[in-house]
C-alpha positions as a Python dict, from the first residue, in 0.01 Angstrom:
ca = {
    (1, 'X'): (0, 0, 0),
    (2, 'X'): (-334, 42, 171),
    (3, 'X'): (-176, 282, 417),
    (4, 'X'): (-32, 492, 133),
    (5, 'X'): (-374, 513, -37),
    (6, 'X'): (-531, 620, 294),
    (7, 'X'): (-268, 893, 333),
    (8, 'X'): (-343, 1015, -19),
    (9, 'X'): (-718, 1032, 49),
    (10, 'X'): (-661, 1228, 369),
    (11, 'X'): (-427, 1462, 181),
    (12, 'X'): (-684, 1520, -95),
    (13, 'X'): (-963, 1579, 158),
    (14, 'X'): (-749, 1829, 349),
    (15, 'X'): (-676, 2013, 23),
    (16, 'X'): (-1050, 2022, -62),
    (17, 'X'): (-1164, 2113, 287),
    (18, 'X'): (-1115, 2493, 252),
    (19, 'X'): (-1307, 2488, -78),
    (20, 'X'): (-1583, 2279, 81),
    (21, 'X'): (-1606, 2521, 373),
    (22, 'X'): (-1627, 2825, 144),
    (23, 'X'): (-1910, 2662, -53),
    (24, 'X'): (-2088, 2565, 270),
    (25, 'X'): (-2061, 2919, 412),
    (26, 'X'): (-2178, 3068, 83),
    (27, 'X'): (-2496, 2861, 76),
    (28, 'X'): (-2556, 2916, 447),
    (29, 'X'): (-2538, 3292, 392),
    (30, 'X'): (-2762, 3265, 91),
    (31, 'X'): (-3022, 3083, 299),
    (32, 'X'): (-3004, 3345, 575),
    (33, 'X'): (-3075, 3632, 341),
    (34, 'X'): (-3440, 3738, 347),
    (35, 'X'): (-3619, 3705, 20),
    (36, 'X'): (-3740, 4015, -161),
    (37, 'X'): (-4111, 3950, -198),
    (38, 'X'): (-4296, 4044, -518),
    (39, 'X'): (-4571, 4306, -522),
    (40, 'X'): (-4917, 4200, -638),
    (41, 'X'): (-5017, 4386, -955),
    (42, 'X'): (-5391, 4391, -874),
    (43, 'X'): (-5574, 4696, -1001),
    (44, 'X'): (-5635, 4938, -710),
    (45, 'X'): (-5936, 5159, -641),
    (46, 'X'): (-5869, 5485, -826),
    (47, 'X'): (-5934, 5806, -626),
    (48, 'X'): (-5904, 6118, -840),
    (49, 'X'): (-5882, 6427, -623),
    (50, 'X'): (-5886, 6652, -930),
    (51, 'X'): (-6227, 6521, -1041),
    (52, 'X'): (-6490, 6785, -961),
    (53, 'X'): (-6803, 6616, -1099),
    (54, 'X'): (-6838, 6406, -781),
    (55, 'X'): (-6719, 6640, -511),
    (56, 'X'): (-6832, 6754, -166),
    (57, 'X'): (-6686, 7009, 73),
    (58, 'X'): (-6577, 6818, 382),
    (59, 'X'): (-6785, 7021, 630),
    (60, 'X'): (-7107, 6911, 455),
    (61, 'X'): (-7051, 6543, 537),
    (62, 'X'): (-6953, 6579, 903),
    (63, 'X'): (-7237, 6422, 1099),
    (64, 'X'): (-7133, 6450, 1464),
    (65, 'X'): (-6855, 6643, 1635),
    (66, 'X'): (-6735, 6673, 1994),
    (67, 'X'): (-6401, 6741, 2160),
    (68, 'X'): (-6183, 6653, 2460),
    (69, 'X'): (-5910, 6881, 2593),
    (70, 'X'): (-5612, 6684, 2724),
    (71, 'X'): (-5567, 6852, 3062),
    (72, 'X'): (-5223, 6983, 3157),
    (73, 'X'): (-5066, 6942, 3500),
    (74, 'X'): (-4718, 6904, 3644),
    (75, 'X'): (-4671, 6577, 3456),
    (76, 'X'): (-4790, 6696, 3117),
    (77, 'X'): (-4614, 6959, 2913),
    (78, 'X'): (-4861, 7210, 2772),
    (79, 'X'): (-4643, 7238, 2463),
    (80, 'X'): (-4672, 6875, 2353),
    (81, 'X'): (-4752, 6799, 1989),
    (82, 'X'): (-4962, 6487, 1933),
    (83, 'X'): (-4806, 6288, 1650),
    (84, 'X'): (-5018, 5979, 1701),
    (85, 'X'): (-5301, 5858, 1922),
    (86, 'X'): (-5526, 5557, 1961),
    (87, 'X'): (-5809, 5447, 2189),
    (88, 'X'): (-5807, 5129, 2394),
    (89, 'X'): (-6043, 5032, 2674),
    (90, 'X'): (-6170, 5390, 2722),
    (91, 'X'): (-5819, 5533, 2741),
    (92, 'X'): (-5648, 5773, 2499),
    (93, 'X'): (-5284, 5680, 2433),
    (94, 'X'): (-5082, 5965, 2281),
    (95, 'X'): (-4732, 5995, 2143),
    (96, 'X'): (-4538, 6320, 2122),
    (97, 'X'): (-4236, 6237, 1907),
    (98, 'X'): (-4083, 6585, 1941),
    (99, 'X'): (-4064, 6560, 2320),
    (100, 'X'): (-4021, 6181, 2339),
    (101, 'X'): (-4329, 6151, 2555),
    (102, 'X'): (-4607, 5891, 2581),
    (103, 'X'): (-4904, 6000, 2791),
    (104, 'X'): (-5234, 5833, 2870),
    (105, 'X'): (-5566, 6012, 2936),
    (106, 'X'): (-5919, 5901, 3010),
    (107, 'X'): (-6205, 5994, 2777),
    (108, 'X'): (-6272, 6315, 2970),
    (109, 'X'): (-5917, 6429, 2892),
    (110, 'X'): (-5786, 6378, 3247),
    (111, 'X'): (-5420, 6279, 3262),
    (112, 'X'): (-5359, 5926, 3397),
    (113, 'X'): (-4991, 5835, 3365),
    (114, 'X'): (-4675, 5842, 3153),
    (115, 'X'): (-4555, 5528, 2981),
    (116, 'X'): (-4181, 5491, 3021),
    (117, 'X'): (-4003, 5824, 2994),
    (118, 'X'): (-3686, 6001, 2890),
    (119, 'X'): (-3367, 5824, 2992),
    (120, 'X'): (-3118, 5551, 2912),
    (121, 'X'): (-3217, 5297, 3180),
    (122, 'X'): (-3422, 4987, 3103),
    (123, 'X'): (-3768, 5082, 2982),
    (124, 'X'): (-3658, 5439, 2907),
    (125, 'X'): (-3595, 5605, 2573),
    (126, 'X'): (-3469, 5921, 2407),
    (127, 'X'): (-3621, 5907, 2062),
    (128, 'X'): (-3965, 5755, 1994),
    (129, 'X'): (-4065, 5655, 1641),
    (130, 'X'): (-4405, 5485, 1684),
    (131, 'X'): (-4649, 5321, 1923),
    (132, 'X'): (-4885, 5027, 1861),
    (133, 'X'): (-5131, 4813, 2054),
    (134, 'X'): (-5052, 4440, 2040),
    (135, 'X'): (-5392, 4273, 2080),
    (136, 'X'): (-5230, 3929, 2080),
    (137, 'X'): (-5043, 4011, 2403),
    (138, 'X'): (-5274, 4288, 2530),
    (139, 'X'): (-4976, 4518, 2558),
    (140, 'X'): (-4832, 4838, 2414),
    (141, 'X'): (-4527, 4835, 2186),
    (142, 'X'): (-4310, 5148, 2171),
    (143, 'X'): (-4065, 5168, 1880),
    (144, 'X'): (-3748, 5367, 1953),
    (145, 'X'): (-3426, 5448, 1771),
    (146, 'X'): (-3235, 5585, 2071),
    (147, 'X'): (-3055, 5499, 2294),
    (148, 'X'): (-3080, 5174, 2093),
    (149, 'X'): (-3287, 5031, 1808),
    (150, 'X'): (-3543, 4876, 2035),
    (151, 'X'): (-3910, 4793, 2087),
    (152, 'X'): (-4015, 4849, 2448),
    (153, 'X'): (-4317, 4650, 2562),
    (154, 'X'): (-4543, 4782, 2839),
    (155, 'X'): (-4865, 4660, 2995),
    (156, 'X'): (-5174, 4865, 2913),
    (157, 'X'): (-5136, 5009, 3264),
    (158, 'X'): (-4791, 5142, 3176),
    (159, 'X'): (-4569, 4883, 3349),
    (160, 'X'): (-4247, 4787, 3171),
    (161, 'X'): (-4238, 4425, 3045),
    (162, 'X'): (-3937, 4371, 2818),
    (163, 'X'): (-3706, 4500, 2546),
    (164, 'X'): (-3685, 4363, 2192),
    (165, 'X'): (-3360, 4468, 2023),
    (166, 'X'): (-3371, 4530, 1647),
    (167, 'X'): (-3101, 4503, 1384),
    (168, 'X'): (-3234, 4805, 1194),
    (169, 'X'): (-3380, 5139, 1289),
    (170, 'X'): (-3740, 5195, 1177),
    (171, 'X'): (-4000, 5471, 1152),
    (172, 'X'): (-4319, 5270, 1208),
    (173, 'X'): (-4439, 4934, 1337),
    (174, 'X'): (-4734, 4715, 1236),
    (175, 'X'): (-4847, 4396, 1412),
    (176, 'X'): (-5027, 4147, 1188),
    (177, 'X'): (-5048, 3848, 1423),
    (178, 'X'): (-4865, 3687, 1715),
    (179, 'X'): (-4572, 3591, 1490),
    (180, 'X'): (-4567, 3862, 1222),
    (181, 'X'): (-4440, 4217, 1260),
    (182, 'X'): (-4377, 4476, 990),
    (183, 'X'): (-4124, 4757, 1023),
    (184, 'X'): (-4119, 5062, 798),
    (185, 'X'): (-3748, 5126, 746),
    (186, 'X'): (-3815, 5457, 566),
    (187, 'X'): (-3465, 5514, 426),
    (188, 'X'): (-3351, 5153, 430),
    (189, 'X'): (-3164, 4955, 692),
    (190, 'X'): (-2820, 4804, 730),
    (191, 'X'): (-2658, 4524, 533),
    (192, 'X'): (-2917, 4313, 346),
    (193, 'X'): (-3194, 4561, 441),
    (194, 'X'): (-3029, 4871, 304),
    (195, 'X'): (-3224, 4885, -25),
    (196, 'X'): (-3576, 4832, 106),
    (197, 'X'): (-3857, 5026, 271),
    (198, 'X'): (-4036, 4748, 457),
    (199, 'X'): (-3930, 4438, 649),
    (200, 'X'): (-4135, 4145, 777),
    (201, 'X'): (-3994, 4002, 1102),
    (202, 'X'): (-4113, 3708, 1311),
    (203, 'X'): (-4144, 3683, 1689),
    (204, 'X'): (-3787, 3549, 1710),
    (205, 'X'): (-3672, 3877, 1557),
    (206, 'X'): (-3568, 3703, 1234),
    (207, 'X'): (-3611, 3893, 907),
    (208, 'X'): (-3838, 3686, 681),
    (209, 'X'): (-3916, 3914, 386),
    (210, 'X'): (-3831, 4252, 238),
    (211, 'X'): (-4054, 4478, 31),
    (212, 'X'): (-4047, 4791, -183),
    (213, 'X'): (-3725, 4925, -330),
    (214, 'X'): (-3612, 5266, -211),
    (215, 'X'): (-3693, 5562, -438),
    (216, 'X'): (-3421, 5617, -697),
    (217, 'X'): (-3156, 5872, -595),
    (218, 'X'): (-3319, 5933, -254),
    (219, 'X'): (-3108, 5782, 23),
    (220, 'X'): (-3208, 5991, 325),
    (221, 'X'): (-3500, 5964, 569),
    (222, 'X'): (-3831, 6102, 438),
    (223, 'X'): (-4049, 6201, 731),
    (224, 'X'): (-4352, 6362, 570),
    (225, 'X'): (-4491, 6073, 366),
    (226, 'X'): (-4537, 5698, 397),
    (227, 'X'): (-4620, 5470, 688),
    (228, 'X'): (-4792, 5160, 828),
    (229, 'X'): (-5161, 5183, 922),
    (230, 'X'): (-5401, 4959, 1115),
    (231, 'X'): (-5752, 4979, 965),
    (232, 'X'): (-6033, 4742, 1067),
    (233, 'X'): (-5774, 4501, 1213),
    (234, 'X'): (-5586, 4487, 881),
    (235, 'X'): (-5248, 4637, 794),
    (236, 'X'): (-5177, 4877, 509),
    (237, 'X'): (-4859, 5038, 387),
    (238, 'X'): (-4779, 5347, 183),
    (239, 'X'): (-4418, 5365, 55),
    (240, 'X'): (-4264, 5714, 67),
    (241, 'X'): (-4313, 5943, -233),
    (242, 'X'): (-4583, 5721, -385),
    (243, 'X'): (-4960, 5759, -421),
    (244, 'X'): (-5048, 5395, -356),
    (245, 'X'): (-5170, 5217, -43),
    (246, 'X'): (-5093, 4843, -23),
    (247, 'X'): (-5245, 4576, 199),
    (248, 'X'): (-5009, 4343, 383),
    (249, 'X'): (-5137, 3984, 380),
    (250, 'X'): (-5033, 3654, 535),
    (251, 'X'): (-4886, 3552, 202),
    (252, 'X'): (-4634, 3835, 242),
    (253, 'X'): (-4737, 3994, -86),
    (254, 'X'): (-4829, 4360, -100),
    (255, 'X'): (-5158, 4405, -286),
    (256, 'X'): (-5240, 4743, -437),
    (257, 'X'): (-5561, 4869, -276),
    (258, 'X'): (-5599, 5244, -335),
    (259, 'X'): (-5432, 5483, -574),
    (260, 'X'): (-5474, 5858, -520),
    (261, 'X'): (-5428, 6085, -819),
    (262, 'X'): (-5368, 6461, -801),
    (263, 'X'): (-5380, 6500, -1179),
    (264, 'X'): (-5114, 6732, -1316),
    (265, 'X'): (-4990, 6794, -960),
    (266, 'X'): (-4875, 6433, -906),
    (267, 'X'): (-4519, 6388, -785),
    (268, 'X'): (-4274, 6290, -1058),
    (269, 'X'): (-4172, 5925, -1054),
    (270, 'X'): (-3817, 6017, -955),
    (271, 'X'): (-3602, 6307, -841),
    (272, 'X'): (-3240, 6356, -932),
    (273, 'X'): (-3131, 6387, -569),
    (274, 'X'): (-3245, 6479, -219),
    (275, 'X'): (-3167, 6844, -294),
    (276, 'X'): (-3382, 6823, -606),
    (277, 'X'): (-3668, 6681, -397),
    (278, 'X'): (-3641, 6950, -127),
    (279, 'X'): (-3619, 7231, -381),
    (280, 'X'): (-3920, 7122, -586),
    (281, 'X'): (-4158, 6940, -350),
    (282, 'X'): (-4373, 7255, -311),
    (283, 'X'): (-4473, 7227, -678),
    (284, 'X'): (-4656, 6899, -627),
    (285, 'X'): (-4927, 6736, -415),
    (286, 'X'): (-4865, 6407, -238),
    (287, 'X'): (-4998, 6176, 34),
    (288, 'X'): (-4928, 6246, 399),
    (289, 'X'): (-4918, 5992, 685),
    (290, 'X'): (-5280, 5892, 752),
    (291, 'X'): (-5516, 5619, 636),
    (292, 'X'): (-5857, 5528, 784),
    (293, 'X'): (-6116, 5289, 642),
    (294, 'X'): (-6485, 5279, 737),
    (295, 'X'): (-6771, 5061, 619),
    (296, 'X'): (-6825, 5281, 314),
    (297, 'X'): (-6534, 5526, 302),
    (298, 'X'): (-6157, 5564, 278),
    (299, 'X'): (-5993, 5863, 444),
    (300, 'X'): (-5640, 6000, 423),
    (301, 'X'): (-5425, 6309, 453),
    (302, 'X'): (-5263, 6478, 162),
    (303, 'X'): (-5029, 6771, 131),
    (304, 'X'): (-5144, 7011, -135),
    (305, 'X'): (-4874, 7187, -332),
    (306, 'X'): (-4754, 7476, -124),
    (307, 'X'): (-4742, 7263, 191),
    (308, 'X'): (-5099, 7278, 332),
    (309, 'X'): (-5206, 6953, 502),
    (310, 'X'): (-5566, 6850, 430),
    (311, 'X'): (-5806, 6563, 491),
    (312, 'X'): (-5999, 6384, 218),
    (313, 'X'): (-6256, 6103, 212),
    (314, 'X'): (-6371, 5878, -71),
    (315, 'X'): (-6711, 5705, -60),
    (316, 'X'): (-6669, 5350, -189),
    (317, 'X'): (-7032, 5322, -300),
    (318, 'X'): (-7115, 5663, -446),
    (319, 'X'): (-6758, 5734, -566),
    (320, 'X'): (-6792, 6089, -430),
    (321, 'X'): (-6497, 6269, -275),
    (322, 'X'): (-6523, 6499, 29),
    (323, 'X'): (-6224, 6718, 108),
    (324, 'X'): (-6121, 7048, 261),
    (325, 'X'): (-6181, 7361, 57),
    (326, 'X'): (-6234, 7730, 135),
    (327, 'X'): (-6616, 7723, 124),
    (328, 'X'): (-6661, 7713, 504),
    (329, 'X'): (-6451, 7799, 811),
    (330, 'X'): (-6557, 7463, 958),
    (331, 'X'): (-6312, 7293, 723),
    (332, 'X'): (-6029, 7454, 919),
    (333, 'X'): (-6081, 7197, 1195),
    (334, 'X'): (-5954, 6919, 969),
    (335, 'X'): (-5598, 7010, 877),
    (336, 'X'): (-5422, 6746, 1088),
    (337, 'X'): (-5364, 6369, 1075),
    (338, 'X'): (-5665, 6136, 1100),
    (339, 'X'): (-5696, 5858, 1358),
    (340, 'X'): (-5971, 5601, 1399),
    (341, 'X'): (-6161, 5399, 1659),
    (342, 'X'): (-6422, 5181, 1486),
    (343, 'X'): (-6667, 5426, 1318),
    (344, 'X'): (-6537, 5729, 1511),
    (345, 'X'): (-6266, 5949, 1361),
    (346, 'X'): (-6025, 6168, 1555),
    (347, 'X'): (-5798, 6457, 1474),
    (348, 'X'): (-5600, 6701, 1689),
    (349, 'X'): (-5585, 7076, 1725),
    (350, 'X'): (-5463, 7303, 2008),
    (351, 'X'): (-5660, 7513, 2255),
    (352, 'X'): (-5525, 7858, 2169),
    (353, 'X'): (-5564, 7786, 1801),
    (354, 'X'): (-5918, 7654, 1854),
    (355, 'X'): (-6026, 7951, 2068),
    (356, 'X'): (-5899, 8197, 1814),
    (357, 'X'): (-6086, 8014, 1538),
    (358, 'X'): (-6412, 7997, 1736),
    (359, 'X'): (-6407, 8365, 1829),
    (360, 'X'): (-6348, 8458, 1465),
    (361, 'X'): (-6635, 8238, 1344),
    (362, 'X'): (-6885, 8273, 1630),
    (363, 'X'): (-7209, 8272, 1428),
    (364, 'X'): (-7118, 7972, 1215),
    (365, 'X'): (-6995, 7773, 1514),
    (366, 'X'): (-7307, 7851, 1721),
    (367, 'X'): (-7534, 7758, 1430),
    (368, 'X'): (-7365, 7436, 1321),
    (369, 'X'): (-7196, 7308, 1639),
    (370, 'X'): (-7435, 7413, 1920),
    (371, 'X'): (-7273, 7446, 2262),
    (372, 'X'): (-6915, 7425, 2137),
    (373, 'X'): (-6865, 7802, 2153),
    (374, 'X'): (-6941, 7826, 2525),
    (375, 'X'): (-6757, 7505, 2612),
    (376, 'X'): (-6436, 7613, 2445),
    (377, 'X'): (-6441, 7963, 2592),
    (378, 'X'): (-6477, 7811, 2939),
    (379, 'X'): (-6148, 7624, 2892),
    (380, 'X'): (-5822, 7767, 3027),
    (381, 'X'): (-5605, 7954, 2782),
    (382, 'X'): (-5319, 7717, 2713),
    (383, 'X'): (-5161, 7517, 2439),
    (384, 'X'): (-5334, 7197, 2550),
    (385, 'X'): (-5391, 6948, 2271),
    (386, 'X'): (-5760, 6909, 2186),
    (387, 'X'): (-5884, 6580, 2040),
    (388, 'X'): (-6175, 6639, 1801),
    (389, 'X'): (-6404, 6336, 1760),
    (390, 'X'): (-6627, 6323, 1456),
    (391, 'X'): (-6831, 6094, 1233),
    (392, 'X'): (-6925, 6110, 867),
    (393, 'X'): (-7271, 6087, 719),
    (394, 'X'): (-7330, 5914, 389),
    (395, 'X'): (-7234, 6126, 88),
}
């Protein structure tokens, strides 16, 4: 009798085992899914670019300006386009996404070395998305989407250290601390990441949180707006096709910090499709891919309707806005992305373009930027990138 009861219990358990396993797998999968973190509804600083009562032309608030031409040689293509740069330990690290090139220069503009290079071998890449300095490891992280979805780590001297393979492709990388990394997915990732713009990943490459739903009806990569920015050792994020900058905190909650309004030229909240976006984007103004923060100002790029990229700055104390207008040719120097090193700002132009501009505006340049006219004309005629360094005075 006891044996029969034991057989019955085994039989029942075997019948229930598949159900038990299904339930176990279900809950295991549920636990592995990253949570979708809420967004803090704090009221952001409002920056109204259509408000003309408190307005300055950008050239009137530029305090200091100097330049460095990034010298070309056999190792540096004269046609490179600088998509991003940063300063570290008196070196200029540049990224040319179009030519998949990372080049390092000293502060005089003299070429030092390439970091990695085109190829499919270890430490080589074909398509760069972003570059970031990891102060916690004193190394350089290079985000790539080809030949694999990978972060390549190099020493600051350019020596290859390791590869970190990613589950999802990304457009930008932000490093918050030794165990927290943010990836801007842009058009969403695979599987559980497919509906989100931003992912938080730990040092074990495990997805911990997801943020920001994708724009409705837009399911393709948007390259002209949105990104991750490092400002005063803090991280900020701007989702694509929005006018809001968010801070990224240890609590994994995005807090609204700055909202930029273009008045009647603001982008609509949604487009019907990608084709609708492409066909009508020229009718609206929207944020670009830059954010810098000083002790008393916020700076960013915006694309004015019609497609002209401009720089703008907002004074936190006076509430005045300084931006590019047509009142002075000097404003033409500030049509590109903004980069930052402490209280010094940087932007990029190109030698032929700069020479042509200086020759056409000789008197103004000689009066307001003494010595620049002669220095530029002494440079070789080429398409060398020129890094313009500048500071702002109080406004």
